[in-house]
């Protein structure tokens, strides 16, 4: 069934051109790492690629003034989001709500690879550890 969620006639283009930027080098060995600020794309979101081959390793506890959405591309992770502890694996998505401290770690075995969407045109973060 075709989707028709809105009337395109009521949402005219805002004049921004299409744009692109490199998030990571796919030809480089090892986990993907990189970031693209939304400001570089004329977008309201910033995108990060995070990966590690080390079990038990991940970003330190931190917080943002906006939501962060994590897409698990490969592997398994344990997320600590406020008082919640969530395990997620490839194909799953986790939300870190704005203002809630969070971190995650690779559960293994093997590589953990995520794409992290910061709901902000800039990456703004306060590390708590």
Short mmCIF file of the C-alpha atoms (twelve columns), coordinates in Angstrom:
data_MODEL
# 
_entry.id   MODEL 
# 
loop_
_atom_site.group_PDB 
_atom_site.id 
_atom_site.type_symbol 
_atom_site.label_atom_id 
_atom_site.label_alt_id 
_atom_site.label_comp_id 
_atom_site.label_asym_id 
_atom_site.label_seq_id 
_atom_site.Cartn_x 
_atom_site.Cartn_y 
_atom_site.Cartn_z 
_atom_site.pdbx_PDB_model_num 
ATOM 1   C CA . UNK A 1   0.000  0.000   0.000  1 
ATOM 2   C CA . UNK A 2   1.332  3.426   -0.938 1 
ATOM 3   C CA . UNK A 3   1.846  5.904   1.900  1 
ATOM 4   C CA . UNK A 4   0.275  9.349   1.815  1 
ATOM 5   C CA . UNK A 5   1.133  10.825  5.221  1 
ATOM 6   C CA . UNK A 6   0.914  14.473  4.132  1 
ATOM 7   C CA . UNK A 7   0.054  16.686  1.196  1 
ATOM 8   C CA . UNK A 8   3.311  17.722  -0.547 1 
ATOM 9   C CA . UNK A 9   1.583  20.884  -1.806 1 
ATOM 10  C CA . UNK A 10  1.451  22.095  1.824  1 
ATOM 11  C CA . UNK A 11  5.184  21.522  2.413  1 
ATOM 12  C CA . UNK A 12  7.155  23.449  -0.171 1 
ATOM 13  C CA . UNK A 13  10.959 22.997  -0.393 1 
ATOM 14  C CA . UNK A 14  12.885 25.428  1.808  1 
ATOM 15  C CA . UNK A 15  15.602 26.121  -0.750 1 
ATOM 16  C CA . UNK A 16  18.400 24.051  0.806  1 
ATOM 17  C CA . UNK A 17  20.481 22.159  -1.741 1 
ATOM 18  C CA . UNK A 18  21.222 18.465  -1.471 1 
ATOM 19  C CA . UNK A 19  24.587 17.933  0.243  1 
ATOM 20  C CA . UNK A 20  26.942 15.162  1.323  1 
ATOM 21  C CA . UNK A 21  29.894 14.564  3.607  1 
ATOM 22  C CA . UNK A 22  32.087 11.567  4.510  1 
ATOM 23  C CA . UNK A 23  31.251 9.926   7.841  1 
ATOM 24  C CA . UNK A 24  33.935 7.209   7.703  1 
ATOM 25  C CA . UNK A 25  36.367 5.594   5.279  1 
ATOM 26  C CA . UNK A 26  34.880 2.213   4.279  1 
ATOM 27  C CA . UNK A 27  38.226 1.069   2.836  1 
ATOM 28  C CA . UNK A 28  40.092 1.508   6.135  1 
ATOM 29  C CA . UNK A 29  40.498 -1.622  8.270  1 
ATOM 30  C CA . UNK A 30  38.859 -1.669  11.665 1 
ATOM 31  C CA . UNK A 31  35.707 -0.184  13.134 1 
ATOM 32  C CA . UNK A 32  34.088 2.853   11.560 1 
ATOM 33  C CA . UNK A 33  34.624 6.113   13.417 1 
ATOM 34  C CA . UNK A 34  33.685 9.626   12.439 1 
ATOM 35  C CA . UNK A 35  31.153 12.409  12.704 1 
ATOM 36  C CA . UNK A 36  29.311 14.795  10.425 1 
ATOM 37  C CA . UNK A 37  27.806 17.918  12.005 1 
ATOM 38  C CA . UNK A 38  24.343 18.745  10.807 1 
ATOM 39  C CA . UNK A 39  25.593 22.275  10.187 1 
ATOM 40  C CA . UNK A 40  27.866 20.907  7.434  1 
ATOM 41  C CA . UNK A 41  24.852 19.421  5.676  1 
ATOM 42  C CA . UNK A 42  22.316 22.130  6.437  1 
ATOM 43  C CA . UNK A 43  20.505 19.592  8.624  1 
ATOM 44  C CA . UNK A 44  18.975 19.480  12.092 1 
ATOM 45  C CA . UNK A 45  20.835 16.250  13.003 1 
ATOM 46  C CA . UNK A 46  24.484 15.331  13.560 1 
ATOM 47  C CA . UNK A 47  25.565 11.772  12.690 1 
ATOM 48  C CA . UNK A 48  28.362 9.769   14.324 1 
ATOM 49  C CA . UNK A 49  29.844 6.376   13.475 1 
ATOM 50  C CA . UNK A 50  31.229 4.535   16.505 1 
ATOM 51  C CA . UNK A 51  32.903 1.146   16.567 1 
ATOM 52  C CA . UNK A 52  35.141 -0.944  18.772 1 
ATOM 53  C CA . UNK A 53  36.524 -4.461  18.626 1 
ATOM 54  C CA . UNK A 54  37.243 -4.493  22.387 1 
ATOM 55  C CA . UNK A 55  34.669 -6.184  24.605 1 
ATOM 56  C CA . UNK A 56  33.670 -4.009  27.580 1 
ATOM 57  C CA . UNK A 57  34.699 -0.791  25.845 1 
ATOM 58  C CA . UNK A 58  32.447 2.098   24.817 1 
ATOM 59  C CA . UNK A 59  31.888 5.820   25.301 1 
ATOM 60  C CA . UNK A 60  32.136 7.185   28.832 1 
ATOM 61  C CA . UNK A 61  29.047 8.337   30.741 1 
ATOM 62  C CA . UNK A 62  27.811 11.602  29.236 1 
ATOM 63  C CA . UNK A 63  24.709 13.715  28.648 1 
ATOM 64  C CA . UNK A 64  23.280 15.897  25.862 1 
ATOM 65  C CA . UNK A 65  20.660 18.701  25.830 1 
ATOM 66  C CA . UNK A 66  18.851 16.795  23.020 1 
ATOM 67  C CA . UNK A 67  17.814 13.214  22.226 1 
ATOM 68  C CA . UNK A 68  20.318 10.727  20.823 1 
ATOM 69  C CA . UNK A 69  19.243 7.698   18.779 1 
ATOM 70  C CA . UNK A 70  21.582 4.703   18.462 1 
ATOM 71  C CA . UNK A 71  21.313 2.252   15.551 1 
ATOM 72  C CA . UNK A 72  23.187 -0.979  16.225 1 
ATOM 73  C CA . UNK A 73  24.657 -2.023  12.871 1 
ATOM 74  C CA . UNK A 74  26.844 -4.907  14.069 1 
ATOM 75  C CA . UNK A 75  27.369 -6.762  17.333 1 
ATOM 76  C CA . UNK A 76  25.797 -6.451  20.765 1 
ATOM 77  C CA . UNK A 77  25.824 -3.635  23.312 1 
ATOM 78  C CA . UNK A 78  24.705 -2.950  26.846 1 
ATOM 79  C CA . UNK A 79  23.267 0.556   27.247 1 
ATOM 80  C CA . UNK A 80  23.043 2.391   30.552 1 
ATOM 81  C CA . UNK A 81  20.438 5.155   30.145 1 
ATOM 82  C CA . UNK A 82  19.570 6.806   33.433 1 
ATOM 83  C CA . UNK A 83  18.428 3.933   35.677 1 
ATOM 84  C CA . UNK A 84  17.637 1.649   32.734 1 
ATOM 85  C CA . UNK A 85  19.950 -1.080  31.457 1 
ATOM 86  C CA . UNK A 86  19.132 -2.293  27.943 1 
ATOM 87  C CA . UNK A 87  20.844 -4.907  25.808 1 
ATOM 88  C CA . UNK A 88  20.621 -4.348  22.059 1 
ATOM 89  C CA . UNK A 89  21.948 -6.169  19.021 1 
ATOM 90  C CA . UNK A 90  22.328 -5.556  15.287 1 
ATOM 91  C CA . UNK A 91  19.141 -4.218  13.762 1 
ATOM 92  C CA . UNK A 92  17.841 -2.645  16.967 1 
ATOM 93  C CA . UNK A 93  17.508 1.026   17.907 1 
ATOM 94  C CA . UNK A 94  17.942 2.614   21.365 1 
ATOM 95  C CA . UNK A 95  16.842 6.089   22.482 1 
ATOM 96  C CA . UNK A 96  18.854 8.200   24.909 1 
ATOM 97  C CA . UNK A 97  16.421 10.973  25.922 1 
ATOM 98  C CA . UNK A 98  17.752 14.513  26.311 1 
ATOM 99  C CA . UNK A 99  19.141 15.327  29.730 1 
ATOM 100 C CA . UNK A 100 19.466 11.640  30.737 1 
ATOM 101 C CA . UNK A 101 23.063 10.439  31.313 1 
ATOM 102 C CA . UNK A 102 23.983 7.458   29.159 1 
ATOM 103 C CA . UNK A 103 26.792 5.225   27.984 1 
ATOM 104 C CA . UNK A 104 27.168 1.849   26.308 1 
ATOM 105 C CA . UNK A 105 29.702 -0.945  26.018 1 
ATOM 106 C CA . UNK A 106 30.510 -3.742  23.607 1 
ATOM 107 C CA . UNK A 107 29.147 -7.067  24.877 1 
ATOM 108 C CA . UNK A 108 30.977 -9.085  22.226 1 
ATOM 109 C CA . UNK A 109 31.879 -11.378 20.840 1 
ATOM 110 C CA . UNK A 110 33.457 -9.354  18.071 1 
ATOM 111 C CA . UNK A 111 32.929 -5.840  16.822 1 
ATOM 112 C CA . UNK A 112 30.282 -3.397  17.981 1 
ATOM 113 C CA . UNK A 113 29.363 -0.858  15.299 1 
ATOM 114 C CA . UNK A 114 26.773 1.863   15.783 1 
ATOM 115 C CA . UNK A 115 25.443 4.880   13.956 1 
ATOM 116 C CA . UNK A 116 24.516 7.543   16.509 1 
ATOM 117 C CA . UNK A 117 22.068 10.282  15.565 1 
ATOM 118 C CA . UNK A 118 22.309 13.468  17.616 1 
ATOM 119 C CA . UNK A 119 19.071 15.418  17.275 1 
ATOM 120 C CA . UNK A 120 20.974 18.689  16.956 1 
ATOM 121 C CA . UNK A 121 22.872 20.451  14.168 1 
ATOM 122 C CA . UNK A 122 25.921 20.419  16.494 1 
ATOM 123 C CA . UNK A 123 27.455 17.749  18.750 1 
ATOM 124 C CA . UNK A 124 27.022 19.131  22.292 1 
ATOM 125 C CA . UNK A 125 28.103 16.901  25.180 1 
ATOM 126 C CA . UNK A 126 29.107 16.972  28.832 1 
ATOM 127 C CA . UNK A 127 31.194 14.008  30.030 1 
ATOM 128 C CA . UNK A 128 30.292 12.824  33.536 1 
ATOM 129 C CA . UNK A 129 33.160 10.319  34.000 1 
# 
